[in-house]
Short mmCIF file of C-alpha atoms in Angstrom, two decimals:
data_model
loop_
_atom_site.label_atom_id
_atom_site.label_comp_id
_atom_site.label_asym_id
_atom_site.label_seq_id
_atom_site.Cartn_x
_atom_site.Cartn_y
_atom_site.Cartn_z
CA MET G 1 81.36 -89.33 -116.20
CA LYS G 2 78.32 -88.68 -118.27
CA SER G 3 78.55 -87.23 -121.72
CA ILE G 4 75.51 -86.31 -123.76
CA LEU G 5 77.22 -85.84 -127.07
CA LYS G 6 79.59 -88.81 -127.36
CA LYS G 7 77.40 -90.44 -129.96
CA ALA G 8 75.48 -88.86 -132.76
CA ALA G 9 72.43 -90.78 -131.63
CA GLY G 10 72.81 -90.73 -127.84
CA ILE G 11 70.47 -90.28 -124.93
CA ALA G 12 69.41 -86.85 -126.15
CA VAL G 13 67.05 -86.34 -129.05
CA ALA G 14 68.69 -84.87 -132.13
CA ALA G 15 66.61 -83.44 -134.95
CA THR G 16 67.08 -81.27 -137.99
CA LEU G 17 65.24 -77.97 -137.77
CA ALA G 18 64.09 -75.96 -140.76
CA PHE G 19 64.21 -72.41 -139.40
CA GLY G 20 63.08 -69.73 -141.81
CA MET G 21 64.89 -66.48 -142.36
CA ILE G 22 64.42 -64.18 -139.37
CA GLY G 23 64.90 -60.95 -141.26
CA CYS G 24 68.57 -60.36 -140.47
CA SER G 25 71.05 -58.44 -142.58
CA ASP G 26 74.83 -58.63 -142.47
CA PRO G 27 76.19 -58.07 -138.93
CA SER G 28 78.53 -55.40 -137.74
CA VAL G 29 80.94 -55.50 -134.79
CA SER G 30 79.39 -53.96 -131.70
CA ASN G 31 80.64 -50.58 -130.51
CA ASP G 32 78.39 -50.70 -127.46
CA PRO G 33 80.15 -48.78 -124.64
CA VAL G 34 78.48 -50.88 -121.91
CA PHE G 35 80.61 -53.68 -120.45
CA ILE G 36 80.29 -56.99 -122.24
CA PRO G 37 81.71 -60.31 -121.00
CA VAL G 38 83.39 -61.02 -124.34
CA PRO G 39 83.51 -59.14 -127.64
CA MET G 40 80.16 -59.31 -129.40
CA VAL G 41 78.88 -59.03 -132.94
CA LYS G 42 75.72 -57.12 -133.76
CA ILE G 43 73.16 -58.92 -135.90
CA GLU G 44 70.72 -56.47 -137.48
CA CYS G 45 67.25 -57.96 -137.83
CA SER G 46 63.85 -56.71 -138.87
CA THR G 47 62.50 -58.73 -135.95
CA GLY G 48 64.89 -57.07 -133.48
CA ASP G 49 68.62 -56.47 -133.51
CA PHE G 50 70.77 -58.42 -131.09
CA TYR G 51 74.36 -58.79 -130.01
CA ILE G 52 75.85 -62.28 -129.77
CA ALA G 53 79.08 -63.21 -127.99
CA LYS G 54 81.94 -64.15 -130.27
CA THR G 55 82.87 -67.07 -128.01
CA GLU G 56 81.31 -69.41 -125.51
CA LEU G 57 81.25 -68.11 -121.93
CA THR G 58 84.61 -68.72 -120.30
CA TYR G 59 85.05 -70.04 -116.80
CA ALA G 60 86.88 -66.83 -115.83
CA LYS G 61 83.83 -64.71 -116.62
CA TRP G 62 81.42 -67.22 -115.08
CA TYR G 63 83.45 -67.19 -111.85
CA GLU G 64 83.69 -63.40 -111.68
CA VAL G 65 79.94 -62.93 -111.98
CA TYR G 66 79.15 -65.92 -109.76
CA GLN G 67 81.20 -64.49 -106.89
CA TRP G 68 79.29 -61.22 -107.10
CA ALA G 69 75.94 -62.94 -107.53
CA VAL G 70 76.01 -65.12 -104.42
CA LYS G 71 76.74 -62.02 -102.33
CA ASN G 72 73.72 -60.30 -103.82
CA GLY G 73 70.91 -62.78 -103.31
CA TYR G 74 71.36 -65.16 -106.26
CA VAL G 75 71.05 -68.92 -105.71
CA PHE G 76 72.58 -71.44 -108.12
CA GLN G 77 72.27 -75.19 -108.42
CA HIS G 78 75.92 -75.65 -109.28
CA LEU G 79 79.30 -73.96 -108.85
CA GLY G 80 80.50 -74.34 -112.44
CA ARG G 81 83.60 -76.10 -113.70
CA GLU G 82 86.64 -74.89 -115.62
CA GLY G 83 86.53 -76.91 -118.84
CA ASN G 84 86.03 -80.65 -118.45
CA SER G 85 88.78 -81.38 -115.93
CA GLY G 86 88.68 -78.51 -113.44
CA THR G 87 87.41 -78.54 -109.86
CA ASP G 88 83.87 -77.24 -109.38
CA GLY G 89 83.91 -73.71 -107.97
CA ALA G 90 87.71 -73.40 -107.85
CA ALA G 91 89.46 -70.11 -108.58
CA PRO G 92 90.36 -69.72 -112.27
CA SER G 93 93.66 -71.27 -113.34
CA ALA G 94 95.75 -71.21 -116.49
CA ASN G 95 92.76 -72.85 -118.19
CA SER G 96 90.38 -70.00 -117.37
CA LYS G 97 89.75 -69.32 -121.07
CA GLN G 98 88.11 -72.71 -121.42
CA PRO G 99 84.30 -72.68 -121.42
CA VAL G 100 82.42 -73.06 -118.17
CA THR G 101 80.73 -76.46 -117.93
CA TYR G 102 78.79 -78.49 -115.36
CA VAL G 103 76.09 -75.85 -115.09
CA SER G 104 72.42 -76.47 -115.78
CA TRP G 105 70.02 -74.51 -117.96
CA ARG G 106 68.58 -73.14 -114.71
CA ASP G 107 72.04 -71.91 -113.70
CA ALA G 108 72.57 -70.28 -117.09
CA VAL G 109 69.45 -68.10 -116.99
CA VAL G 110 70.13 -67.05 -113.39
CA TRP G 111 73.73 -66.19 -114.31
CA CYS G 112 72.45 -64.03 -117.18
CA ASN G 113 70.30 -62.04 -114.76
CA ALA G 114 73.17 -61.68 -112.29
CA ALA G 115 75.55 -60.46 -115.01
CA SER G 116 72.95 -57.95 -116.14
CA GLU G 117 72.38 -56.53 -112.66
CA MET G 118 76.11 -56.48 -111.94
CA GLU G 119 76.69 -54.29 -114.98
CA GLY G 120 73.71 -51.99 -114.49
CA LEU G 121 71.59 -53.53 -117.25
CA THR G 122 67.97 -54.60 -116.96
CA PRO G 123 67.71 -58.35 -116.21
CA VAL G 124 65.71 -60.27 -118.81
CA TYR G 125 64.20 -63.17 -116.89
CA GLU G 126 61.28 -62.69 -114.50
CA TYR G 127 59.27 -64.97 -112.26
CA GLU G 128 55.82 -63.68 -111.33
CA GLY G 129 56.89 -60.11 -112.07
CA SER G 130 60.16 -60.16 -110.11
CA THR G 131 63.73 -60.68 -111.30
CA LEU G 132 64.58 -64.40 -111.38
CA LYS G 133 67.38 -65.00 -108.88
CA GLU G 134 66.98 -68.65 -107.88
CA ALA G 135 68.00 -71.69 -109.90
CA GLU G 136 66.94 -74.02 -107.11
CA ASN G 137 63.35 -74.91 -106.31
CA TYR G 138 61.57 -76.01 -103.15
CA ASP G 139 58.31 -77.93 -102.96
CA SER G 140 55.44 -77.27 -100.53
CA LEU G 141 57.20 -79.32 -97.85
CA GLY G 142 60.40 -77.30 -98.08
CA THR G 143 62.32 -80.05 -99.86
CA ASN G 144 64.97 -78.92 -102.33
CA THR G 145 63.96 -80.34 -105.70
CA ALA G 146 66.78 -78.75 -107.71
CA ASN G 147 68.27 -82.06 -108.82
CA THR G 148 65.10 -84.10 -109.01
CA THR G 149 64.55 -86.34 -112.02
CA ASN G 150 60.81 -85.78 -111.71
CA VAL G 151 60.23 -82.97 -114.19
CA ASP G 152 56.79 -82.00 -112.87
CA ARG G 153 57.99 -81.79 -109.29
CA GLY G 154 61.10 -79.88 -110.32
CA ASN G 155 59.29 -77.42 -112.54
CA GLY G 156 60.38 -74.40 -110.56
CA LYS G 157 60.97 -70.69 -110.93
CA ALA G 158 63.51 -70.90 -113.75
CA GLU G 159 61.34 -73.06 -115.99
CA LYS G 160 58.35 -70.80 -115.40
CA ALA G 161 60.28 -67.58 -116.00
CA THR G 162 59.26 -65.18 -118.72
CA GLU G 163 61.30 -62.64 -120.66
CA LYS G 164 60.94 -58.93 -120.02
CA ALA G 165 60.43 -57.55 -123.52
CA ASP G 166 62.18 -54.21 -123.06
CA ALA G 167 65.16 -55.53 -121.07
CA ASN G 168 68.68 -54.88 -122.37
CA GLY G 169 70.44 -57.48 -120.23
CA TYR G 170 72.09 -60.78 -121.05
CA ARG G 171 70.07 -63.80 -122.09
CA LEU G 172 70.32 -67.13 -123.89
CA PRO G 173 69.75 -67.05 -127.65
CA THR G 174 66.60 -68.50 -129.11
CA GLU G 175 67.21 -71.44 -131.40
CA ALA G 176 66.35 -69.31 -134.42
CA GLU G 177 68.87 -66.65 -133.39
CA TRP G 178 71.51 -69.26 -132.63
CA GLU G 179 71.12 -71.03 -135.97
CA TYR G 180 71.11 -67.86 -138.02
CA ALA G 181 74.25 -66.64 -136.29
CA ALA G 182 75.92 -70.06 -136.59
CA LYS G 183 75.42 -70.09 -140.35
CA GLY G 184 77.43 -66.91 -140.62
CA GLY G 185 75.78 -65.83 -143.86
CA ALA G 186 76.62 -69.05 -145.72
CA GLU G 187 75.20 -72.53 -146.17
CA TYR G 188 78.10 -74.54 -144.80
CA LYS G 189 77.46 -77.83 -143.04
CA TYR G 190 79.34 -76.64 -139.96
CA SER G 191 79.64 -73.13 -138.60
CA GLY G 192 82.04 -71.49 -141.04
CA SER G 193 83.14 -74.43 -143.18
CA ASP G 194 82.28 -77.78 -144.70
CA ASN G 195 85.57 -79.02 -143.21
CA ILE G 196 84.85 -79.64 -139.54
CA LYS G 197 88.51 -79.63 -138.54
CA GLU G 198 88.87 -75.99 -139.55
CA VAL G 199 86.17 -74.69 -137.22
CA ALA G 200 85.45 -77.23 -134.48
CA TRP G 201 86.97 -79.20 -131.63
CA TYR G 202 85.18 -82.56 -131.77
CA LEU G 203 85.93 -86.20 -131.01
CA GLY G 204 88.15 -86.53 -134.08
CA ASN G 205 90.66 -83.83 -133.07
CA SER G 206 90.06 -82.72 -129.49
CA ASP G 207 92.34 -85.24 -127.76
CA ASN G 208 89.36 -85.92 -125.47
CA LYS G 209 89.40 -82.50 -123.83
CA ILE G 210 87.96 -79.00 -124.04
CA HIS G 211 90.10 -76.26 -125.57
CA ASP G 212 90.37 -72.52 -124.96
CA VAL G 213 87.64 -70.56 -126.69
CA GLY G 214 88.49 -68.83 -129.95
CA THR G 215 91.26 -71.18 -131.09
CA LYS G 216 89.47 -72.37 -134.25
CA ALA G 217 88.58 -70.32 -137.33
CA THR G 218 85.52 -68.07 -137.19
CA ASN G 219 82.42 -68.23 -139.34
CA GLY G 220 81.38 -65.37 -141.61
CA TYR G 221 80.05 -63.37 -138.63
CA GLU G 222 83.34 -63.56 -136.68
CA LEU G 223 81.93 -66.15 -134.26
CA HIS G 224 84.07 -68.97 -132.87
CA ASP G 225 83.15 -72.49 -131.75
CA MET G 226 79.50 -72.59 -132.77
CA SER G 227 80.33 -76.08 -133.96
CA GLY G 228 82.21 -78.14 -131.40
CA ASN G 229 84.08 -77.43 -128.14
CA VAL G 230 80.92 -77.39 -125.95
CA GLY G 231 77.24 -77.66 -126.73
CA GLU G 232 75.39 -74.38 -126.20
CA LEU G 233 72.15 -73.97 -124.27
CA CYS G 234 69.29 -72.02 -125.87
CA TRP G 235 66.23 -70.29 -124.46
CA SER G 236 62.94 -72.11 -124.74
CA SER G 237 59.82 -72.30 -122.63
CA GLY G 238 56.55 -74.16 -122.49
CA SER G 239 57.95 -77.71 -122.39
CA SER G 240 59.67 -79.93 -119.83
CA ASN G 241 62.98 -80.02 -121.72
CA ARG G 242 65.26 -77.38 -123.17
CA TYR G 243 67.46 -77.36 -126.28
CA TYR G 244 71.17 -77.09 -126.94
CA ARG G 245 73.10 -76.71 -130.17
CA GLY G 246 76.48 -77.12 -131.80
CA GLY G 247 78.10 -80.41 -130.77
CA SER G 248 81.13 -80.69 -128.50
CA TRP G 249 84.67 -81.89 -127.90
CA SER G 250 83.30 -85.37 -127.12
CA SER G 251 80.84 -85.73 -129.99
CA PHE G 252 81.07 -87.21 -133.45
CA GLN G 253 80.54 -84.95 -136.45
CA ASP G 254 76.76 -85.13 -136.77
CA PRO G 255 75.83 -83.11 -133.63
CA CYS G 256 78.19 -80.36 -134.84
CA VAL G 257 76.06 -79.74 -137.95
CA VAL G 258 74.48 -76.27 -137.74
CA SER G 259 70.91 -77.50 -138.28
CA VAL G 260 70.93 -80.19 -135.55
CA HIS G 261 69.49 -79.68 -132.08
CA SER G 262 69.19 -81.87 -129.00
CA GLN G 263 67.18 -81.84 -125.79
CA ILE G 264 68.16 -81.72 -122.15
CA SER G 265 66.32 -81.47 -118.86
CA PRO G 266 66.72 -77.98 -117.36
CA TYR G 267 68.27 -79.31 -114.14
CA ASN G 268 70.92 -81.60 -115.71
CA ARG G 269 74.58 -80.65 -116.19
CA TYR G 270 77.44 -82.18 -118.17
CA ASP G 271 81.13 -81.71 -118.87
CA ASN G 272 80.57 -80.92 -122.54
CA LEU G 273 77.79 -78.37 -122.25
CA GLY G 274 77.99 -74.61 -121.69
CA PHE G 275 76.40 -71.50 -123.15
CA ARG G 276 76.89 -68.27 -125.09
CA VAL G 277 75.12 -65.01 -124.25
CA VAL G 278 73.21 -62.55 -126.38
CA ARG G 279 71.68 -59.13 -125.73
CA ASN G 280 68.95 -57.13 -127.37
CA ALA G 281 70.36 -54.12 -129.19
CA ARG G 282 68.44 -51.03 -128.04
#
């Protein structure tokens, strides 16, 4: 079983980013009356306010939206897995509060659009002016290239999607948004503490498994698990790879540092990688 975060210097590229301040003030808890998949915190920014989920997306919520989505024209690469030991696509069990894993970046952006439409919000991601609904891609011969290792050949609708500026639906955070939120208003090494064991499930304390979301201490913005448990996919465009942040249950300490990021191909999936949603606040 592959794992992209088992070593601080693994197959993915890890680098320290120096993001500047993005004009955000102290956050406040959202009172948005519209349905949200998990409680969210509002980050007020001069560049645009946004809500960010307090936890990583659980398998229970993934499954609920996925079931609706496939009946309404959405196409995914993968079924999703409950934590790191569940069965792909199975009904939620007692472990349903564990993060969804074994989904690709392509799956994540399509799920965001499906969740938005399901709740009457405006989907964020578009492909050639239409709502992105397909994580899979087909070449000119009709061959499914969803799982290809050839990035150019697999550069399909999801990778070429753009964001609709005025949309209020769910989306992946940018790296700048993710890092600002992960810091929680302080300069700790990890999200919420310099003591990793207080705020993160990682190789040193996870017992080699994923844990329910929200079982470690929060950072200053009331956000759980932004260090450890599962790595979190971020929005990026214009390159063949995408980025994820935060370290995981199977990583050493270094990938859990707030300033570290790593790369992944948009069609790959792993048992220690999930995502967290955000929304524009308008």
